[in-house]
Coordinates of C-alpha atoms and ligand atoms in Angstrom, one line a residue:
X1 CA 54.5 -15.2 36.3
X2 CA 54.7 -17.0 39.5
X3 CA 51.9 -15.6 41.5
X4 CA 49.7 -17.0 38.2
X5 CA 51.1 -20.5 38.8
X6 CA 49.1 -22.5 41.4
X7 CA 52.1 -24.7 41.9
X8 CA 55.1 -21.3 41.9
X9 CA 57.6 -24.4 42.5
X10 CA 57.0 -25.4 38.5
X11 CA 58.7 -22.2 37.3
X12 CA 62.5 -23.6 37.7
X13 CA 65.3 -21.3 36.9
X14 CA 68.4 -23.3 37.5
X15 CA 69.3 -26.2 34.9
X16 CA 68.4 -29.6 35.6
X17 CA 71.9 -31.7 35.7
X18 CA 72.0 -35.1 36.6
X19 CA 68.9 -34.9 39.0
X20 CA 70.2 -31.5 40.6
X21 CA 69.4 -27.7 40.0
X22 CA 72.3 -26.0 38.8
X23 CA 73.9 -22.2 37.9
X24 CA 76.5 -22.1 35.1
X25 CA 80.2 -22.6 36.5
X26 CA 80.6 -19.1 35.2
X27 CA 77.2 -17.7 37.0
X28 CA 76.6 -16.4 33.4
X29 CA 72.7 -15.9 32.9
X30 CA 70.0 -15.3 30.1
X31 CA 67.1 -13.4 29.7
X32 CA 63.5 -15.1 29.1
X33 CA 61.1 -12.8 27.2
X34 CA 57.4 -12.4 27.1
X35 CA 56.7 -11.6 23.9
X36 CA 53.6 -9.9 24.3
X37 CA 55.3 -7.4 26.3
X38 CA 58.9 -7.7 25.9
X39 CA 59.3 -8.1 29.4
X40 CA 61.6 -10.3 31.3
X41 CA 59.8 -13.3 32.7
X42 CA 63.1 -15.2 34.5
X43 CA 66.7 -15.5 34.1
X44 CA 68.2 -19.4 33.6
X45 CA 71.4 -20.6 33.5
X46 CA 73.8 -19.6 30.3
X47 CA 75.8 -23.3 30.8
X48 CA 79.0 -24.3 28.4
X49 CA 80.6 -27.1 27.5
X50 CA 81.9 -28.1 30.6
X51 CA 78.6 -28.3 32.8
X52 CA 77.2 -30.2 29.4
X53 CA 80.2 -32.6 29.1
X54 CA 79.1 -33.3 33.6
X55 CA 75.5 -33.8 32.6
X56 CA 76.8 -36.4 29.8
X57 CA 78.7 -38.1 32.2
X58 CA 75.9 -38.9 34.4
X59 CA 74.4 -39.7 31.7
X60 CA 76.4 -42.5 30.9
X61 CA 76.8 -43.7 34.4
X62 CA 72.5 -43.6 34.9
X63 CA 71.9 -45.1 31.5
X64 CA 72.9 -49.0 31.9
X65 CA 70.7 -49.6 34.9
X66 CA 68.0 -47.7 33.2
X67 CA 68.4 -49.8 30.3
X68 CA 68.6 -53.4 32.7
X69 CA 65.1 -52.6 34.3
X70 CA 62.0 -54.5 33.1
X71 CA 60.2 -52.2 30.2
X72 CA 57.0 -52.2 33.0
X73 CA 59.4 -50.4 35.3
X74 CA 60.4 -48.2 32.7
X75 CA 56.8 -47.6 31.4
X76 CA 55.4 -47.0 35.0
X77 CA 57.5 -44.3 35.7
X78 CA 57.3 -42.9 32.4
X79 CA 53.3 -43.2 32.9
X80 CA 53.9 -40.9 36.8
X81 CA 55.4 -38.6 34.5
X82 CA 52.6 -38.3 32.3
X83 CA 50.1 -38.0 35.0
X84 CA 51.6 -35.1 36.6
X85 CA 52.0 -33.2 33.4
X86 CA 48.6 -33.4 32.9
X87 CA 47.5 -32.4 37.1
X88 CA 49.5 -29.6 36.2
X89 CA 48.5 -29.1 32.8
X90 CA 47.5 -25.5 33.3
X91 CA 50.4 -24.2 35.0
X92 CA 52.4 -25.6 32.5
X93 CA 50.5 -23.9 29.5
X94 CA 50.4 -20.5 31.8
X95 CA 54.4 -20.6 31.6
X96 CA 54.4 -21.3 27.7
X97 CA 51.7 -18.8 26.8
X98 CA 54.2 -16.9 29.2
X99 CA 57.4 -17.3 27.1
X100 CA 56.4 -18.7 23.7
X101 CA 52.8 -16.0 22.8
X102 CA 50.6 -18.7 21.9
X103 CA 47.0 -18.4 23.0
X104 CA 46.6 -20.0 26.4
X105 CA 44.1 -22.3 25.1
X106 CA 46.5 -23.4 22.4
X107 CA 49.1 -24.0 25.1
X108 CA 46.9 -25.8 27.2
X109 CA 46.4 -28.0 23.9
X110 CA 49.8 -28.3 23.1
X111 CA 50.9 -29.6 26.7
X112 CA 48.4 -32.2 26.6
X113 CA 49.4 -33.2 22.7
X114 CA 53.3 -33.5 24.6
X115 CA 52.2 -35.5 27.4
X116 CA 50.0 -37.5 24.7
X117 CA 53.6 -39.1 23.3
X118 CA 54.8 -40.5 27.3
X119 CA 51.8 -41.9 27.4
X120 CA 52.2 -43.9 24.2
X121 CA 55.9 -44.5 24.5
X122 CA 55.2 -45.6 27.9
X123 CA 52.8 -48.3 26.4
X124 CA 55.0 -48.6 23.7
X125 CA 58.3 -49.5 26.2
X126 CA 56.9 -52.9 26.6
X127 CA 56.5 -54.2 23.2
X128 CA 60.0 -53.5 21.7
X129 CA 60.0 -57.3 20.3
X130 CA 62.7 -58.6 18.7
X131 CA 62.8 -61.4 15.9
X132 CA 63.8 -65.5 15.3
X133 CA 64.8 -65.9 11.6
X134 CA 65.6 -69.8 10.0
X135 CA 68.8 -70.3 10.1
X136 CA 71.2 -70.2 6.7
X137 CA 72.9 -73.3 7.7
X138 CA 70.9 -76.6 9.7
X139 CA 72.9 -75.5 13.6
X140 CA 72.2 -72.5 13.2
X141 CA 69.9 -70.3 15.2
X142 CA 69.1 -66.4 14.5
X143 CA 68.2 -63.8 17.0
X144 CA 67.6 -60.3 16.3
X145 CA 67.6 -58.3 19.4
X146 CA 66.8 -54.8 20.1
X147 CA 68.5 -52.7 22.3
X148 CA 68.7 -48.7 23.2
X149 CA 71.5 -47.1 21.9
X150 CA 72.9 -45.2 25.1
X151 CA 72.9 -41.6 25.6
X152 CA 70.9 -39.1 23.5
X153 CA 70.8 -35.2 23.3
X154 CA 68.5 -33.3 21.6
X155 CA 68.3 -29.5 20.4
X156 CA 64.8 -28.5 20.3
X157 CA 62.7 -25.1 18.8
X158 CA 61.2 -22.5 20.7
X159 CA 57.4 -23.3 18.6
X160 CA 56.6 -26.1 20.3
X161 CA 58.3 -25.8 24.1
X162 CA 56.8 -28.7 25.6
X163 CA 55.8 -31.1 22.9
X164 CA 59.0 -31.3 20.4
X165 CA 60.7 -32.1 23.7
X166 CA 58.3 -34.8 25.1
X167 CA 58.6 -35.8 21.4
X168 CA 62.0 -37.2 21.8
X169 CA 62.1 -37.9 25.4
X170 CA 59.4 -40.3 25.5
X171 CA 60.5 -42.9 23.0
X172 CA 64.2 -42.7 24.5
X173 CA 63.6 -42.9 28.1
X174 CA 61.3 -46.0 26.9
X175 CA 63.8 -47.5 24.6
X176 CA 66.6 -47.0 27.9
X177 CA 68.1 -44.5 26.5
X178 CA 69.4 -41.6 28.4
X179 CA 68.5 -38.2 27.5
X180 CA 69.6 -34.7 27.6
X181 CA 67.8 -31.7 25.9
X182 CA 68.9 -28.5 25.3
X183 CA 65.5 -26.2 25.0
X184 CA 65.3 -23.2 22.5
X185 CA 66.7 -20.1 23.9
X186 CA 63.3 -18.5 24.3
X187 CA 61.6 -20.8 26.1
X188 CA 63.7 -23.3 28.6
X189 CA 60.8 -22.8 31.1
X190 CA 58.5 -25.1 29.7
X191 CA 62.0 -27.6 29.4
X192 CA 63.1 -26.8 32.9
X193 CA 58.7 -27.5 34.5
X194 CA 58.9 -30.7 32.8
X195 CA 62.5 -31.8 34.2
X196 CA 60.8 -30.8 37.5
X197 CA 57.8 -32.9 36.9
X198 CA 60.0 -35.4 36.2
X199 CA 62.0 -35.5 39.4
X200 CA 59.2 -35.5 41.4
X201 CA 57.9 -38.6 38.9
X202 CA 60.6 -40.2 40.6
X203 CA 63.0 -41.2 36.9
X204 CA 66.4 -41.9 38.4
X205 CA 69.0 -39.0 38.5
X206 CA 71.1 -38.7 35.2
X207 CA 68.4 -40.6 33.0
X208 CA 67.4 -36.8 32.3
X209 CA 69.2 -33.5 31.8
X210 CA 67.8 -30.0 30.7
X211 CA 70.7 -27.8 30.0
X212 CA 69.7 -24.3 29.3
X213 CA 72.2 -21.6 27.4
X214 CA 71.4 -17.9 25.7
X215 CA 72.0 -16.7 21.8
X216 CA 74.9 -17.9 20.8
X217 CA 75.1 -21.0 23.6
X218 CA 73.2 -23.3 21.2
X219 CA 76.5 -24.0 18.8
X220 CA 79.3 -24.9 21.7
X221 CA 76.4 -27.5 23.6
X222 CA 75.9 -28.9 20.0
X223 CA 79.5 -29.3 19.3
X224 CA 80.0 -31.5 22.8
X225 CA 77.2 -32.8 21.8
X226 CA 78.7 -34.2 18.4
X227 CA 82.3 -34.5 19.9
X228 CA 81.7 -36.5 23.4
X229 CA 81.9 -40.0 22.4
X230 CA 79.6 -41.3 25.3
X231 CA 76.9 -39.7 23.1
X232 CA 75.2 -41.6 20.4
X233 CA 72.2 -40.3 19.0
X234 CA 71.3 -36.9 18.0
X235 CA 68.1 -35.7 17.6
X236 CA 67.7 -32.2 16.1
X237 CA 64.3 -30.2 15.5
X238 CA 64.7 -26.6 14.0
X239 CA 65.7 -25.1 10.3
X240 CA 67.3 -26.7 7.5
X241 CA 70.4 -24.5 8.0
X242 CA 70.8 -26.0 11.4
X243 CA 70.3 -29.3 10.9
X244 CA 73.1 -29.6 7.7
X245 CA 75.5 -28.0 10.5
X246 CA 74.3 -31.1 13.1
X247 CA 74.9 -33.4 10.4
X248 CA 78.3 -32.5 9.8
X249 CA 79.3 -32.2 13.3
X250 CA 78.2 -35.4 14.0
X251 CA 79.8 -37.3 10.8
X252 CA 83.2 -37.2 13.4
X253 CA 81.4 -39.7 15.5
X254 CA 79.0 -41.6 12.6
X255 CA 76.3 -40.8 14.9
X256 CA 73.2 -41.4 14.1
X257 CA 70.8 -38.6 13.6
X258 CA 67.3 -38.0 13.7
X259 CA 66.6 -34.7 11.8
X260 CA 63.0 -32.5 12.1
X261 CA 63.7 -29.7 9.8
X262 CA 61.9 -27.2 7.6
X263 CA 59.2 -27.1 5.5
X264 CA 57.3 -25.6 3.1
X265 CA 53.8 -27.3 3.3
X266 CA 51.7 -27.2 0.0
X267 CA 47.9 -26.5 0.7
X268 CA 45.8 -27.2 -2.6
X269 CA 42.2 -26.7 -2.9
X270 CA 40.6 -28.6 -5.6
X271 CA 37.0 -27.3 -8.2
X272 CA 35.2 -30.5 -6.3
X273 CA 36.2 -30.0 -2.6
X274 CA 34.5 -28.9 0.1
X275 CA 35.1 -24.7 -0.1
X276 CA 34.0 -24.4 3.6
X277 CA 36.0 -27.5 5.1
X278 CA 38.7 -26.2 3.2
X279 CA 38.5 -22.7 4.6
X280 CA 38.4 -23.7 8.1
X281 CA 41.2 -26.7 7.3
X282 CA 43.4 -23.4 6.2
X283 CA 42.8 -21.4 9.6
X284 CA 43.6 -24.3 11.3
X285 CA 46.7 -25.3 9.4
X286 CA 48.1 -21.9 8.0
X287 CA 47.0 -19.8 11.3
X288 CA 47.6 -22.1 13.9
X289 CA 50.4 -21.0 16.7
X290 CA 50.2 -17.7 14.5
X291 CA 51.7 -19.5 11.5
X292 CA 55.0 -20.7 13.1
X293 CA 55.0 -24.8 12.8
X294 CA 57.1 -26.3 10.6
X295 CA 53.8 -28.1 9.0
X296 CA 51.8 -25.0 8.6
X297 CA 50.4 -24.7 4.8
X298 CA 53.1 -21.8 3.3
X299 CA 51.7 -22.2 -0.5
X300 CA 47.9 -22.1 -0.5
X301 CA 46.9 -23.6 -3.9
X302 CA 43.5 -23.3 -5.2
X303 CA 41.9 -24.1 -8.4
X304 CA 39.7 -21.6 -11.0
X305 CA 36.4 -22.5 -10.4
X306 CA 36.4 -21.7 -6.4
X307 CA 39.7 -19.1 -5.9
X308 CA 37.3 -16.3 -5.2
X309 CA 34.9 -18.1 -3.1
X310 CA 37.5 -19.3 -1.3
X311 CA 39.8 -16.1 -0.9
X312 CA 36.5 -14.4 0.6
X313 CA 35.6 -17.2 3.0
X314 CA 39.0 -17.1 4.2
X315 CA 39.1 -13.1 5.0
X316 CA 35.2 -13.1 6.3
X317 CA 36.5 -15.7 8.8
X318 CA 40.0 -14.5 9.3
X319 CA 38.1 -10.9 10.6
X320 CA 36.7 -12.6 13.1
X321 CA 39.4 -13.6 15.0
X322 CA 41.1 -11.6 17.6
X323 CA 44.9 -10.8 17.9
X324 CA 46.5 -10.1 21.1
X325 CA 48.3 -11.2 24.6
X326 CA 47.7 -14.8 24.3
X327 CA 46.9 -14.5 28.3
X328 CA 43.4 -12.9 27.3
X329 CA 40.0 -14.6 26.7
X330 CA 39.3 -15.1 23.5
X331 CA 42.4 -14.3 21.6
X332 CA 43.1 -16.7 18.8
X333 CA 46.6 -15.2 17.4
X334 CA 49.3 -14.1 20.2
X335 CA 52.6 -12.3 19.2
X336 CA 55.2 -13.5 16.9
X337 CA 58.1 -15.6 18.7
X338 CA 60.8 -12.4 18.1
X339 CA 61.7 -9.3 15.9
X340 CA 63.3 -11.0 13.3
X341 CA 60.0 -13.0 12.6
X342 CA 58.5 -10.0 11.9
X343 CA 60.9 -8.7 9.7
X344 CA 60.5 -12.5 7.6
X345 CA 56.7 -11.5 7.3
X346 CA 57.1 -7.9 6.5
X347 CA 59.7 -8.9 3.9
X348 CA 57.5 -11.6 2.0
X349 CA 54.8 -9.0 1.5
X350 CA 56.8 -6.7 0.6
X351 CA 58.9 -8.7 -2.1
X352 CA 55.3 -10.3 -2.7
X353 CA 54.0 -7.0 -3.5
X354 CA 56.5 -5.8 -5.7
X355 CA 56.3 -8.7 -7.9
X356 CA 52.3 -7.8 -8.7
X357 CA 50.6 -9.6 -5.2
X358 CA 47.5 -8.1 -3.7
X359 CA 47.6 -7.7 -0.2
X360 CA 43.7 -8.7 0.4
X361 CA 44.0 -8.2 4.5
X362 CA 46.1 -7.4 6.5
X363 CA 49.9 -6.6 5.7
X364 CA 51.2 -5.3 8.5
X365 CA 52.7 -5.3 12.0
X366 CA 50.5 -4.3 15.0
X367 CA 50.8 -2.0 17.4
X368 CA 54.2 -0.7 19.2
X369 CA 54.6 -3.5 22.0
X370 CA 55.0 -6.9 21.1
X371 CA 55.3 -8.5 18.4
X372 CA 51.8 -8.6 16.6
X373 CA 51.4 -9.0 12.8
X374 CA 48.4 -9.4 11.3
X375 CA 46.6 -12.5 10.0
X376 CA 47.4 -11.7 6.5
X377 CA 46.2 -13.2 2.4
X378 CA 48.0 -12.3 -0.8
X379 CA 46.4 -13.2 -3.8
X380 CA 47.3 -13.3 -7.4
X381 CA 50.6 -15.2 -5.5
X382 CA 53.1 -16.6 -8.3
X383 CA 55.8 -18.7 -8.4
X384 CA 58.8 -16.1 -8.2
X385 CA 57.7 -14.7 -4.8
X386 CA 59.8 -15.5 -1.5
X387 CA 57.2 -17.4 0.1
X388 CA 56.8 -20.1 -3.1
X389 CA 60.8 -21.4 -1.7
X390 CA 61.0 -20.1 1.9
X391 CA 58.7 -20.9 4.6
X392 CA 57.0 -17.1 5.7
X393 CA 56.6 -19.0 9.4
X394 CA 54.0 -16.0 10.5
X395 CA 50.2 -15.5 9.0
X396 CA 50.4 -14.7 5.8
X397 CA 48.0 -17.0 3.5
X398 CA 49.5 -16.8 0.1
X399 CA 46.6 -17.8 -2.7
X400 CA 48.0 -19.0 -5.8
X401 CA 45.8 -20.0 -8.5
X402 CA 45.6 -23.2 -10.9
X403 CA 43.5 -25.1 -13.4
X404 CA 45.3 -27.9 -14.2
X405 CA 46.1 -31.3 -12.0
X406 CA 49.4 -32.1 -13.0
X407 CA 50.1 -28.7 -13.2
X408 CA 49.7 -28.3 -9.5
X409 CA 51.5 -32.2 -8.5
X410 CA 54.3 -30.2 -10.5
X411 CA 54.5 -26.9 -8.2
X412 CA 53.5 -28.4 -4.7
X413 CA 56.8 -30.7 -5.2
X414 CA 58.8 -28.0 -6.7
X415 CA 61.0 -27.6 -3.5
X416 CA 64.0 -29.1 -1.4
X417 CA 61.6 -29.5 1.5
X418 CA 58.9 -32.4 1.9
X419 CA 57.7 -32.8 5.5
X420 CA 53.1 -32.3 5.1
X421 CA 51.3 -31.1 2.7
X422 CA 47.4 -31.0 2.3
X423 CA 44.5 -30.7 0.0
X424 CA 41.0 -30.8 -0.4
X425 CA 38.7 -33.2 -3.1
X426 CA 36.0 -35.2 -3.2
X427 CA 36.6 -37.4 -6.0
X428 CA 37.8 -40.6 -5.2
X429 CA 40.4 -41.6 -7.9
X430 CA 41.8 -37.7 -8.1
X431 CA 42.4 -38.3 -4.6
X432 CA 44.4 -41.4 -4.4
X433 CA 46.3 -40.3 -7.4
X434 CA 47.2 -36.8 -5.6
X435 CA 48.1 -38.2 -2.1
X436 CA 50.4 -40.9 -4.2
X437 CA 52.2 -38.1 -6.4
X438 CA 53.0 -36.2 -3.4
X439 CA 56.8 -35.9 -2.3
X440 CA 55.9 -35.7 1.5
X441 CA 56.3 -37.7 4.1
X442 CA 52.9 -36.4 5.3
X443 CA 49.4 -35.6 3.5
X444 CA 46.7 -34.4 4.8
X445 CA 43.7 -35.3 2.9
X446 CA 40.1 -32.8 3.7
X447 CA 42.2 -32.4 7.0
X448 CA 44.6 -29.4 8.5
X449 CA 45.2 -31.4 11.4
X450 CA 47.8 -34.4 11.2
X451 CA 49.7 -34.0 14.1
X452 CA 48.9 -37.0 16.7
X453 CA 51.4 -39.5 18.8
X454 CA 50.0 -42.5 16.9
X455 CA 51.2 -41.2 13.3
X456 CA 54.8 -41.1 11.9
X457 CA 55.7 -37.6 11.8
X458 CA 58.1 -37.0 9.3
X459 CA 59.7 -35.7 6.5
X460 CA 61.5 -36.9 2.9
X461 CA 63.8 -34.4 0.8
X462 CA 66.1 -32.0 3.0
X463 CA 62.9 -31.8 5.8
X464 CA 64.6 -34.3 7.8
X465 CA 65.1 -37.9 9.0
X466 CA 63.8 -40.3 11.0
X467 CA 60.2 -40.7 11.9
X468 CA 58.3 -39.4 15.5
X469 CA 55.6 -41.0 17.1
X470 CA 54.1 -43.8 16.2
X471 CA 55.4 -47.9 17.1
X472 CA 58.0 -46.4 14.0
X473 CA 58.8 -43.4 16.5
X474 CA 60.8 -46.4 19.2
X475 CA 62.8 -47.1 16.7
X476 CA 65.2 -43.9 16.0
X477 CA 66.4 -45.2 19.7
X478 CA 67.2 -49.0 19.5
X479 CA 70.0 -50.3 18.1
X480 CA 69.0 -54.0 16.3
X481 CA 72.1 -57.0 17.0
X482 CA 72.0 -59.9 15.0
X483 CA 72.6 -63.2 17.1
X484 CA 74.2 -66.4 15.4
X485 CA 74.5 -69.1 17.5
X486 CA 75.4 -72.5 16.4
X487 CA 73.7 -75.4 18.4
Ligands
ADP501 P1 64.3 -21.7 14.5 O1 64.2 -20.8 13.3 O2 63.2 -22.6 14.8 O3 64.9 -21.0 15.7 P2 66.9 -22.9 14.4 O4 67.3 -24.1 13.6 O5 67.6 -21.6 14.2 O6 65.4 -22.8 14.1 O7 66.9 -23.3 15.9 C1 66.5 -24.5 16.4 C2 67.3 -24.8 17.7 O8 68.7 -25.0 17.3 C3 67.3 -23.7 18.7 O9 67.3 -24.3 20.0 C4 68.7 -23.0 18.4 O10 69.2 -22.4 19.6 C5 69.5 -24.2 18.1 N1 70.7 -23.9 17.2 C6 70.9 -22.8 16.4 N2 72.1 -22.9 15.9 C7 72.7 -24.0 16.3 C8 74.0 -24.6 16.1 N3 74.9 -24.1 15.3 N4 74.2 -25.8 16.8 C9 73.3 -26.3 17.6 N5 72.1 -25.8 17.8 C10 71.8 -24.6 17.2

């Protein structure tokens, strides 16, 4: 991997503690995998509690003078940052491709979408305005004041290696917070390029941490998370499951939380949309990163009058794209992330199957190395299969079919999660009515693509907390204090 990299001094294999490059105190390590290949790519540090509990101390100690400089300080450093991601925006997608499968071009996408949110929050640092309210009483004055809230960690998923890291870093290092991120097991390489990136953007030692660990690490670094009382924000991306166990943890402390969790994203095509726009909205949405976002469609909806034209479009299209070593030209799907996600695939069309689905394409894994599957439709998908409640998180397009409007509202909401959702229509009133009805803290309308720093990201139901992104996104990271003063 490093005689790829133009810059070999990006691939870091030591955690990033308090402005140093560290082993574990036990000299413990942990495999990275290529999934292409299965190969190992690098060994980083399997840290515990104790190096995590060091890196939270500097934390603390870093964090009030981060906090006491002018936001312009804040933002100009933040904005160094951002510029050397993006010089070394291709090394940085070479090492994710590397460790994560997706398609380099995807990865080359996906490090500028990451660096897209320091840019903003950089911006953003400098217009966290507080508020003057009349007074309840004739000497009194009221001051609202916003302030960062101190120290934040973060647990972040192994989909999205650079952005759902950025995600969170950028609006607390603006805010003054300092921040500490343990990266996915799979892929702390992208974590541990960006730390390096940001050392050399010059951010102040402590203000940011990457502390790597193996399988099974992930629980004891959340615990001091939750426990250490010099933390005071959480901010979790990953499953359901996981995030209820955060939650708890952290009710010790009342610490606040922000939660990006699972979901299981309705796609609905309606008799009046657009069949083609719709087709290519599903590639983009169902198929993107080989299925495995937490907004890609699970439950492909589409009415009567154009489920066969669509279910056709969708396969002629699907065949043209290539599966393979996301390193190669031309590849649009890469491996899955791991074994057990393609066990989750091979089980819904399976259970799909036995319940009266048609496998239309695909259906299977690929090949002996790796972990290919591939890009897979099910038709005549009802509402008892696994994939109606449980998002699939690989490429299988599911095609259930309905006639009535309500009917559809009715099914798209019929689940604990509500993070996007999408559909397709032309007319204007069915439209409004359908984004308003639903229960999602995202729609997509005649769009598969809703993912941008200027939006709230964000979910209602058990898909989470909190908002990213956005002048909303700031916010999870100050703390507001009410000022009464009498004159
Ligand atoms: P995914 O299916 O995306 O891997 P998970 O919720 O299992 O979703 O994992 C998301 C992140 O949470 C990963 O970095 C993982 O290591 C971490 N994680 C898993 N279990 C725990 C736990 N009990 N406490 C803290 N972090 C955890």
């Amino acid at each position: 991997l490093k005689a790829r990299l133009s810059d070999p001094d990006l691939l870091r294999t030591q955690a990033y503690l308090g402005g140093e490059w560290v082993d574990a105190d036990s000299g413990e390590t942990h495999d990275v995998i290529n999934p292409a290949n299965g190969g190992t790519l690098a060994t980083v540090p399997h840290l515990g509690r104790a190096e995590v509990a060091r890196a939270i101390a500097l934390a603390e100690a870093a964090q009030k003078d981060w906090a006491a400089r002018t936001a312009k300080e804040r933002a100009g450093m933040l904005r160094r940052w951002y510029d050397l991601i993006m010089e070394n925006q291709e090394d940085l997608a070479v090492i994710l491709t590397a460790e994560m499968g997706k398609p380099l071009a995807e990865a080359r996408g996906e490090i500028g979408y990451g660096a897209s949110f320091i840019e903003w929050f950089a911006e953003e640092a400098k217009r966290i305005y507080g508020e003057t309210i009349p007074g309840h009483q004739a000497d009194k004055r009221i001051t609202v004041i916003k302030q960062p809230i101190g120290v934040a960690a973060a647990i972040t998923p192994w989909n999205f290696p650079n952005a759902m890291i950025t995600r969170k870093a950028a609006p607390a290092l603006a805010a003054g917070c300092a921040f500490i991120v343990r990266p996915a097991e799979s892929t702390p390489l992208s974590a541990l390029a960006l730390g390096e990136l940001a050392d050399r953007a010059g951010l102040p030692k402590g203000i940011l941490s990457v502390v790597t660990s193996g399988h099974g690490g992930a629980s004891d670094i959340g615990k001091e998370f939750c426990e250490n009382h010099a933390v005071r924000k959480l901010s979790f991306t990953g499953s359901t499951a996981v995030g209820r166990i955060l939650l708890r943890q952290a009710a010790d402390q009342v610490m606040k939380c922000s939660m990006e969790l699972g979901g299981n994203a309705p796609f609905i095509v309606f008799d009046d949309a657009d069949v083609d726009a719709a087709v290519e909205g599903a590639i983009i949405c169902k198929f993107r990163n080989n299925g495995q976002t937490c907004v890609c469609a699970n439950r492909i909806y589409v009415q009567d009058g154009v489920y066969d034209a669509f279910a056709k479009k969708l396969a002629e299209k699907l065949a043209t794209m290539k599966v393979g070593d996301g390193m190669e030209d031309g590849v649009a799907f890469g491996p899955l992330i791991n074994e057990a996600a393609v066990a989750k695939v091979e089980e819904h069309v399976a259970d799909a199957v036995a319940k009266g689905g048609t496998v239309a394409m695909g259906g299977a894994r690929m090949g002996n190395d790796g972990t290919f599957f591939e890009p897979t439709i099910v038709t005549d998908a009802t509402s008892d299969m696994l994939f109606a409640h449980d998002e699939t998180f690989g490429p299988l397009a599911p095609l259930f079919r309905f006639t009535d409007e309500d009917e559809v509202i009715a099914l798209a909401n019929d689940t604990i999660f509500g993070l996007a959702s999408y559909f397709y229509a032309k007319d204007l009133s069915r439209v409004y009515k359908v984004a308003e009805a639903l229960e999602y803290g995202i729609v997509g309308v005649n769009t598969g693509i809703i993912s941008t720093e200027v939006a709230p990201f964000g979910g209602v139901k058990q898909s989470g907390l909190g908002r990213e992104g956005s002048h909303h996104g700031i916010e999870d990271y100050l703390e507001m204090k009410y000022i009464c003063m009498t004159v």
